[in-house]
Coordinates of C-alpha atoms in Angstrom, one line a residue:
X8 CA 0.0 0.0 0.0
X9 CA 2.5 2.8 -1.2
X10 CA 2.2 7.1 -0.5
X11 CA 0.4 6.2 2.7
X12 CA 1.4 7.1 6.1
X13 CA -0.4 7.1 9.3
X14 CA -0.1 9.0 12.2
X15 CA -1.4 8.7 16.0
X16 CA -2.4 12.0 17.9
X17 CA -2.5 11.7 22.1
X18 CA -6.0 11.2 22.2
X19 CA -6.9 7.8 21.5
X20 CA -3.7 6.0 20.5
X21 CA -5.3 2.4 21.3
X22 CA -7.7 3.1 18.5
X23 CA -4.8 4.9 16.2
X24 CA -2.3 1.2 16.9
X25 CA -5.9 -1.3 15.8
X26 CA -6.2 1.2 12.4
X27 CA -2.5 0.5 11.8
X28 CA -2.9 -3.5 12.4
X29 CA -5.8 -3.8 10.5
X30 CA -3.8 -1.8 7.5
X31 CA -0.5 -3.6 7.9
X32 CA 1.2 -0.2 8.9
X33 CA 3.3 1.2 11.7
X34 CA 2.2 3.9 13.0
X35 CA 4.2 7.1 12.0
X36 CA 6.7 8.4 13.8
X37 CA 5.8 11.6 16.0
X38 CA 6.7 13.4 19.4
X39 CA 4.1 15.5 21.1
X40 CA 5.2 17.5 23.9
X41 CA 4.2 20.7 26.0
X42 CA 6.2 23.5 27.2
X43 CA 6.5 25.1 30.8
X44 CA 3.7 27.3 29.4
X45 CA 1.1 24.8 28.4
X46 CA 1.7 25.6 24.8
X47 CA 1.6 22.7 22.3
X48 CA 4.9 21.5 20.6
X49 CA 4.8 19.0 17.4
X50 CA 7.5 17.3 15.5
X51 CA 6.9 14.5 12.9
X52 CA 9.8 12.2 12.9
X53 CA 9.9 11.2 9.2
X54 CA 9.7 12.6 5.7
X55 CA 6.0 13.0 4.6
X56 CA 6.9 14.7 1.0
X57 CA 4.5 13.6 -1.7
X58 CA 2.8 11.0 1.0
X59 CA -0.5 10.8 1.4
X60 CA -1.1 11.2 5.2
X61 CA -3.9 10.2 7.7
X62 CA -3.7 11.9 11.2
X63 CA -6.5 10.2 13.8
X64 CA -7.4 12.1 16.5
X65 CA -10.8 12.2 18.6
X66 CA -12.6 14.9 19.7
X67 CA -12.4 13.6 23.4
X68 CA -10.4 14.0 26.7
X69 CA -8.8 17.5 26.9
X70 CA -10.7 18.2 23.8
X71 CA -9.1 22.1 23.5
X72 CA -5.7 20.4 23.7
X73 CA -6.4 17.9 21.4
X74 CA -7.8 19.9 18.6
X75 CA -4.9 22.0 19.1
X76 CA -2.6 19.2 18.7
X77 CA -4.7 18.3 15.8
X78 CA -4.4 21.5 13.4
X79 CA -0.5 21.8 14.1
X80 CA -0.3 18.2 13.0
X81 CA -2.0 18.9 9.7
X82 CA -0.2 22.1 9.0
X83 CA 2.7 20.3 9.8
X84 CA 3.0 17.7 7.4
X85 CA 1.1 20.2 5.0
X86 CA 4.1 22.2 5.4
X87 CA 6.9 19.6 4.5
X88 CA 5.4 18.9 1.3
X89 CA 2.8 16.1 2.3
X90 CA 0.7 15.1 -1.1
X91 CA -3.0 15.1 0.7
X92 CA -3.7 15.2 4.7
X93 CA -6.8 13.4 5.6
X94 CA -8.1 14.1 9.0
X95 CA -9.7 11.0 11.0
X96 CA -11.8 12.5 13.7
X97 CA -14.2 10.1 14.9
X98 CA -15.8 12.2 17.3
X99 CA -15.9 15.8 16.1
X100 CA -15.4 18.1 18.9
X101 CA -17.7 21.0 19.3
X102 CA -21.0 19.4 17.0
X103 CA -23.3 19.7 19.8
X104 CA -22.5 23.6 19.0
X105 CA -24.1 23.8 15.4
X106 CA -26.4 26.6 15.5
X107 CA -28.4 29.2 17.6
X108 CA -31.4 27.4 19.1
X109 CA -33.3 30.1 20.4
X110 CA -34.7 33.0 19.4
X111 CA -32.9 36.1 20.7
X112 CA -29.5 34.0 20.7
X113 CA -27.7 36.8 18.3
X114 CA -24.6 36.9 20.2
X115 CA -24.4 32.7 20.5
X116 CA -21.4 31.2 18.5
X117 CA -21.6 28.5 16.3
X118 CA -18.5 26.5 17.4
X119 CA -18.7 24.2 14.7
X120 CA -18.7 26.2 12.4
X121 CA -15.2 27.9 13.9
X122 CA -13.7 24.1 13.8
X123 CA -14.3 23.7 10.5
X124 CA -12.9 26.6 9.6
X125 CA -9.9 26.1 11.2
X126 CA -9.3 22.3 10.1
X127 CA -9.5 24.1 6.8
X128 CA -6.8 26.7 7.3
X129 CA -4.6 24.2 8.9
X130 CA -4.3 22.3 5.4
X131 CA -6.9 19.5 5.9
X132 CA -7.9 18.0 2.3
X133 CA -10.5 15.8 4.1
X134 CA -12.2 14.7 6.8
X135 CA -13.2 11.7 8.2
X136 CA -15.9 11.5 10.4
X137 CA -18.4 9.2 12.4
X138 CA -22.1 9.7 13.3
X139 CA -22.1 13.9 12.9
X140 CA -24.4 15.2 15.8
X141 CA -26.1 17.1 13.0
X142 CA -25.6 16.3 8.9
X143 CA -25.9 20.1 8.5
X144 CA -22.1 20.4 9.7
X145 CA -21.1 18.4 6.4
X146 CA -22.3 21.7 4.8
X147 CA -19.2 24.1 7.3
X148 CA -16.8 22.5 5.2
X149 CA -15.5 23.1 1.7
X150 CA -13.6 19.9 1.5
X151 CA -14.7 16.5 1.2
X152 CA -16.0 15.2 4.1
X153 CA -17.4 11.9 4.6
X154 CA -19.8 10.8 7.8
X155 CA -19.7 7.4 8.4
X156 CA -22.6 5.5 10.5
X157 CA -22.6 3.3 13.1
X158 CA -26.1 2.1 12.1
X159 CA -24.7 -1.7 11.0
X160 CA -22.7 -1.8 13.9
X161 CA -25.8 -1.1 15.9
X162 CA -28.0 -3.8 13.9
X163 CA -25.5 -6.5 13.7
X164 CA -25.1 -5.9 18.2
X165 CA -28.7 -6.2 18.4
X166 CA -29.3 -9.5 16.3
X167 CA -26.6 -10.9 18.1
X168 CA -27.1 -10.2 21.9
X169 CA -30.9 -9.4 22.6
X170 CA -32.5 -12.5 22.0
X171 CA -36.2 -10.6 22.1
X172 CA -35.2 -8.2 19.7
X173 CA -38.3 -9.3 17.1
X174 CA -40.1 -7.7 19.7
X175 CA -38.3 -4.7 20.4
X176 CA -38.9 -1.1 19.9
X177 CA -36.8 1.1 19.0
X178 CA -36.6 4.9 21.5
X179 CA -35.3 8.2 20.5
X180 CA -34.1 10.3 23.6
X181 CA -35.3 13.3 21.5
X182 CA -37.2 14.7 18.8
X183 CA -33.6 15.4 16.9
X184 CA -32.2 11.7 16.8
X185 CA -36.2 10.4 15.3
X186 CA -34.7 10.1 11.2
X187 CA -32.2 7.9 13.5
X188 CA -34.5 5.4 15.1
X189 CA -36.5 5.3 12.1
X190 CA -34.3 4.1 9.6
X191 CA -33.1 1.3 12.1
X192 CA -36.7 0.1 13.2
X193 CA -37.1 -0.3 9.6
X194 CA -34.1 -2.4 9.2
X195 CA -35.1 -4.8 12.0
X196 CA -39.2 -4.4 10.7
X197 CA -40.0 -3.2 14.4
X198 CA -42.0 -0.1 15.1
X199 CA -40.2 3.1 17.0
X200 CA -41.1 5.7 19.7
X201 CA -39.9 8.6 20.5
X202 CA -39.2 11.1 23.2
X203 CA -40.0 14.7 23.5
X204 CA -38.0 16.6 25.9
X205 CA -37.7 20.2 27.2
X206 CA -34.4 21.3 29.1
X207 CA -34.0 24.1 31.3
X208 CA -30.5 24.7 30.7
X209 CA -28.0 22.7 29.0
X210 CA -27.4 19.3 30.6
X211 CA -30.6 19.7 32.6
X212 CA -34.0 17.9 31.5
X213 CA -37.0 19.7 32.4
X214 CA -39.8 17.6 31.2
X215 CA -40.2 14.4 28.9
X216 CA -43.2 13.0 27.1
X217 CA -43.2 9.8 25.6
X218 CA -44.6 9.7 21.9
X219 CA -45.4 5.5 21.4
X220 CA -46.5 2.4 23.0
X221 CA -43.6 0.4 24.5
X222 CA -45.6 -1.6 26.8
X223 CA -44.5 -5.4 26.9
X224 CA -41.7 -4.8 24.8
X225 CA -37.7 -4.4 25.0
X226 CA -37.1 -1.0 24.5
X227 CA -33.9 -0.1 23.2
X228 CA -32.9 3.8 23.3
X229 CA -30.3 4.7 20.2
X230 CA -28.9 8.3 20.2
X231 CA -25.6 9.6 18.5
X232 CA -24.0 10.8 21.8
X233 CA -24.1 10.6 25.6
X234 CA -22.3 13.4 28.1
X235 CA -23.6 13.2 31.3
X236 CA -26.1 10.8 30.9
X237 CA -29.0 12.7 32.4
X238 CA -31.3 12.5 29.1
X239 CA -30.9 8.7 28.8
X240 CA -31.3 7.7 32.4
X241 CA -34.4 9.9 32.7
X242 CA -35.7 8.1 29.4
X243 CA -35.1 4.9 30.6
X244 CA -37.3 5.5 33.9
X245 CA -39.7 7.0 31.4
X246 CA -40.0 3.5 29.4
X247 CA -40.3 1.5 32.5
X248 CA -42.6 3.3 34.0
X249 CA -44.8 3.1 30.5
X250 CA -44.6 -0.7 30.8
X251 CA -40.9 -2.2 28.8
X252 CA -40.0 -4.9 30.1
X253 CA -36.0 -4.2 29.5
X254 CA -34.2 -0.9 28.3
X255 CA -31.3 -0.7 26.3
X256 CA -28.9 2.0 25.0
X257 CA -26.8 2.2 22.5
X258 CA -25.0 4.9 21.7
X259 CA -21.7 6.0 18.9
X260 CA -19.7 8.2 21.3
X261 CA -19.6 7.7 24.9
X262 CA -18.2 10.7 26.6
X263 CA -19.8 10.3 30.3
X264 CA -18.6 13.0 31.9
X265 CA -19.1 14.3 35.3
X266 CA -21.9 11.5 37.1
X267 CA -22.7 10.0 34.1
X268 CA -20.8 6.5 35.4
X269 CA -22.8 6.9 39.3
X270 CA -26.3 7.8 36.7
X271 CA -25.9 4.8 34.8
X272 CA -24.6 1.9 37.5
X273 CA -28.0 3.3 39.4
X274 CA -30.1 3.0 36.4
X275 CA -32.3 0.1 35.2
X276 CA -30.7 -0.2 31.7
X277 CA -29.3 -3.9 30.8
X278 CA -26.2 -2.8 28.9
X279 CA -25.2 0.8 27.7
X280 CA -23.2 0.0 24.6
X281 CA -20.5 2.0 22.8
X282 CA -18.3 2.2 20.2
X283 CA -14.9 2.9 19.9
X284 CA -14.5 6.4 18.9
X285 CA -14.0 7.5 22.2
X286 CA -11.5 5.2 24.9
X287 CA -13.8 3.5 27.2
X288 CA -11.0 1.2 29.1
X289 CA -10.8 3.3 32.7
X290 CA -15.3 4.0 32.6
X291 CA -15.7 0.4 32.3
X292 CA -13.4 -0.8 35.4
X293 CA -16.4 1.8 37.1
X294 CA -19.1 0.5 35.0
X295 CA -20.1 -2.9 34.4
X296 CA -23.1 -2.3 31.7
X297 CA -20.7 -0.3 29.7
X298 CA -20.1 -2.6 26.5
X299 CA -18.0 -1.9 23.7
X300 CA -18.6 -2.6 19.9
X301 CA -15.8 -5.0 19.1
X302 CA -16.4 -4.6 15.0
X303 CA -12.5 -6.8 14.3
X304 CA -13.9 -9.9 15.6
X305 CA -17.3 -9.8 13.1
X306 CA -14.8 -8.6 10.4
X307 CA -12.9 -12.3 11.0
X308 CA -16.1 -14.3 10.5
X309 CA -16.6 -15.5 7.1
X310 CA -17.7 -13.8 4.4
X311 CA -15.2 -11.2 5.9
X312 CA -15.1 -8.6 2.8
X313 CA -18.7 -8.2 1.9
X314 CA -19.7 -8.6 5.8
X315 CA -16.6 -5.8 6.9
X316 CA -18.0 -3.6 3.8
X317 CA -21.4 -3.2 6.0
X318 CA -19.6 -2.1 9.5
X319 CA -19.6 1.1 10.1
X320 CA -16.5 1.5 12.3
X321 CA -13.8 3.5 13.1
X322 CA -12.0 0.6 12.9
X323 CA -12.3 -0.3 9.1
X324 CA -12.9 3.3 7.8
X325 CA -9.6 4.3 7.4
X326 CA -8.7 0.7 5.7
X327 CA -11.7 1.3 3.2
X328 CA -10.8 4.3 2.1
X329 CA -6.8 3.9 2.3
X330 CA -7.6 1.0 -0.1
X331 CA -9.6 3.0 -2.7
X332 CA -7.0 5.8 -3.0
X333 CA -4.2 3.3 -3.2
X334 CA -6.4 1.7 -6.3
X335 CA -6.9 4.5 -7.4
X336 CA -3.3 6.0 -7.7
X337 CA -2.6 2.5 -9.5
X338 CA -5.3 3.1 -12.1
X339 CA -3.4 6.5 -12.5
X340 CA 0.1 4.8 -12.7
X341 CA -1.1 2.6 -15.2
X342 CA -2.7 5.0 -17.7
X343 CA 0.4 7.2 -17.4
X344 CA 2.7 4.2 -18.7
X345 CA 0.5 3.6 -21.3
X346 CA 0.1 7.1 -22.1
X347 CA 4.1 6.9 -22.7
X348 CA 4.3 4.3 -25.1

């Protein structure tokens, strides 16, 4: 796989080493420091000139610090000459901050927005993303971006470990994540519910109505993201108290900050499950219903190409795509020599 090089930021190297296994790559070479002053110092230990480079690094942990680290990354090896710089953010920091929500908000930022623009300016040529807290962001950008879904992930997990899931339904938290629930409940040919909530400031739920009948029935809760857990644990006592027999969440990033791991070890939910775009190792020595998507070991099953083709993961994206562009460059390669003759 020639003109490709991959390189690890601090923020989830665990994920960064499985990319480079599952690509037969080592990881690039790469020193990340900080000075006395908190300011970020980068150096990239090997010559990027004419490579095509991949730099992964989550929105997650000391997200400020991270991003940071991120856009002198890209600008470095944009600097020395790097061919394309593909950034792999599978968490996007700052989505939740994607427009002005209420009226009278004229002095709000739209954070998102600012990211973009600065990923941009740094020297990104793309961006690779997972489950966008709203498609609209696609739209901040002026390079290619693609947004990958956990949605497989999710319906492969539920075919596999909830053996009543013919008679599940599937929950929305919120009015926003209903195009969500939706499209899975018509994968599995289940019906879906909804939840309607009002918050009286952010992180803080006010008031929830439940829009469907989950009585009798496993009720599985799907949302794109979790902080501090407040919105799902509410939700879940919503859908027992309307009746489910079990509740379920499944969620693509995981942050659970502040007393989201207390909230969920004293809520009724069977398993809270995760994927890998944010590191989950030191939550689940706290947590035991924290589960993460392990998409390598359904990628080793057979029919692995065609079956690793439908799994949405962090995991595989990068190999995917790296594969494409290498095929690509080939195709090039090849109608250049004949070009020459």
């Amino acid at each position: 796989m020639p003109n490709i090089v991959l390189f690890s930021g601090s923020s989830h190297q665990d994920l960064s080493q499985r990319v480079a296994d599952r690509l037969g790559l080592e990881l690039g070479k790469v020193v990340t420091k900080k000075f006395s002053n908190q300011e970020t110092s980068v150096e990239i230990g090997e010559s990027v000139r004419g490579e095509d480079v991949y730099i992964i690094q989550s929105g997650c942990g000391e997200i400020n610090d991270n991003l940071m680290e991120l856009l002198i990354m890209i600008n470095a090896c944009k600097i020395a000459s790097s061919s394309r710089v593909t950034a792999v953010i599978p968490c996007f920091p700052y989505a939740r901050q994607d427009k002005k929500d209420k009226v009278g908000e004229s002095r709000a930022p739209i954070s998102a927005k600012l990211v973009a623009n600065m990923l941009s300016v740094a020297g990104a040529d793309h961006i690779i993303t997972m489950d966008l807290h709203a498609s609209q962001i696609q739209g901040f950008f002026d390079i290619p971006v693609d947004n990958l879904y956990a949605e497989p992930a999710v319906l492969q997990w539920i075919r596999e470990n909830i053996a009543e899931w013919k008679n599940c339904i599937i929950v929305s938290p919120d009015a926003g994540g209903a195009k969500r629930v939706t499209s899975i409940a018509d994968r599995l040919n289940v019906e879906f519910a909804l939840i309607h909530k009002e918050r009286k400031k952010a992180n803080e739920v006010d008031r929830m109505v439940l829009v469907g009948d989950v009585k009798d029935r496993v009720a599985i809760l799907v949302d794109d993201m979790a902080d501090t857990c407040g919105t799902i644990c509410h939700a879940a006592d919503k859908l027992l108290s309307a009746g489910a027999t079990k509740v379920y969440a499944i969620l693509t990033h995981g942050i659970f900050s502040g007393p989201a791991i207390s909230r969920i070890n004293n809520a009724a939910f069977e398993a809270v499950v995760v994927t890998n775009t944010i590191p989950q190792e030191d939550k689940m020595k706290h947590c035991t219903k924290i589960q993460v998507v392990s998409t390598p070991q359904a990628a080793k099953q057979p029919g692995t190409y065609f079956r690793s083709l439908k799994i949405a993961s962090c995991l595989l994206c990068v190999w995917l795509l790296a594969k494409a562009h290498a095929w690509q460059r080939r195709q090039l390669l090849m109608m250049a020599e004949y070009k020459s003759y």
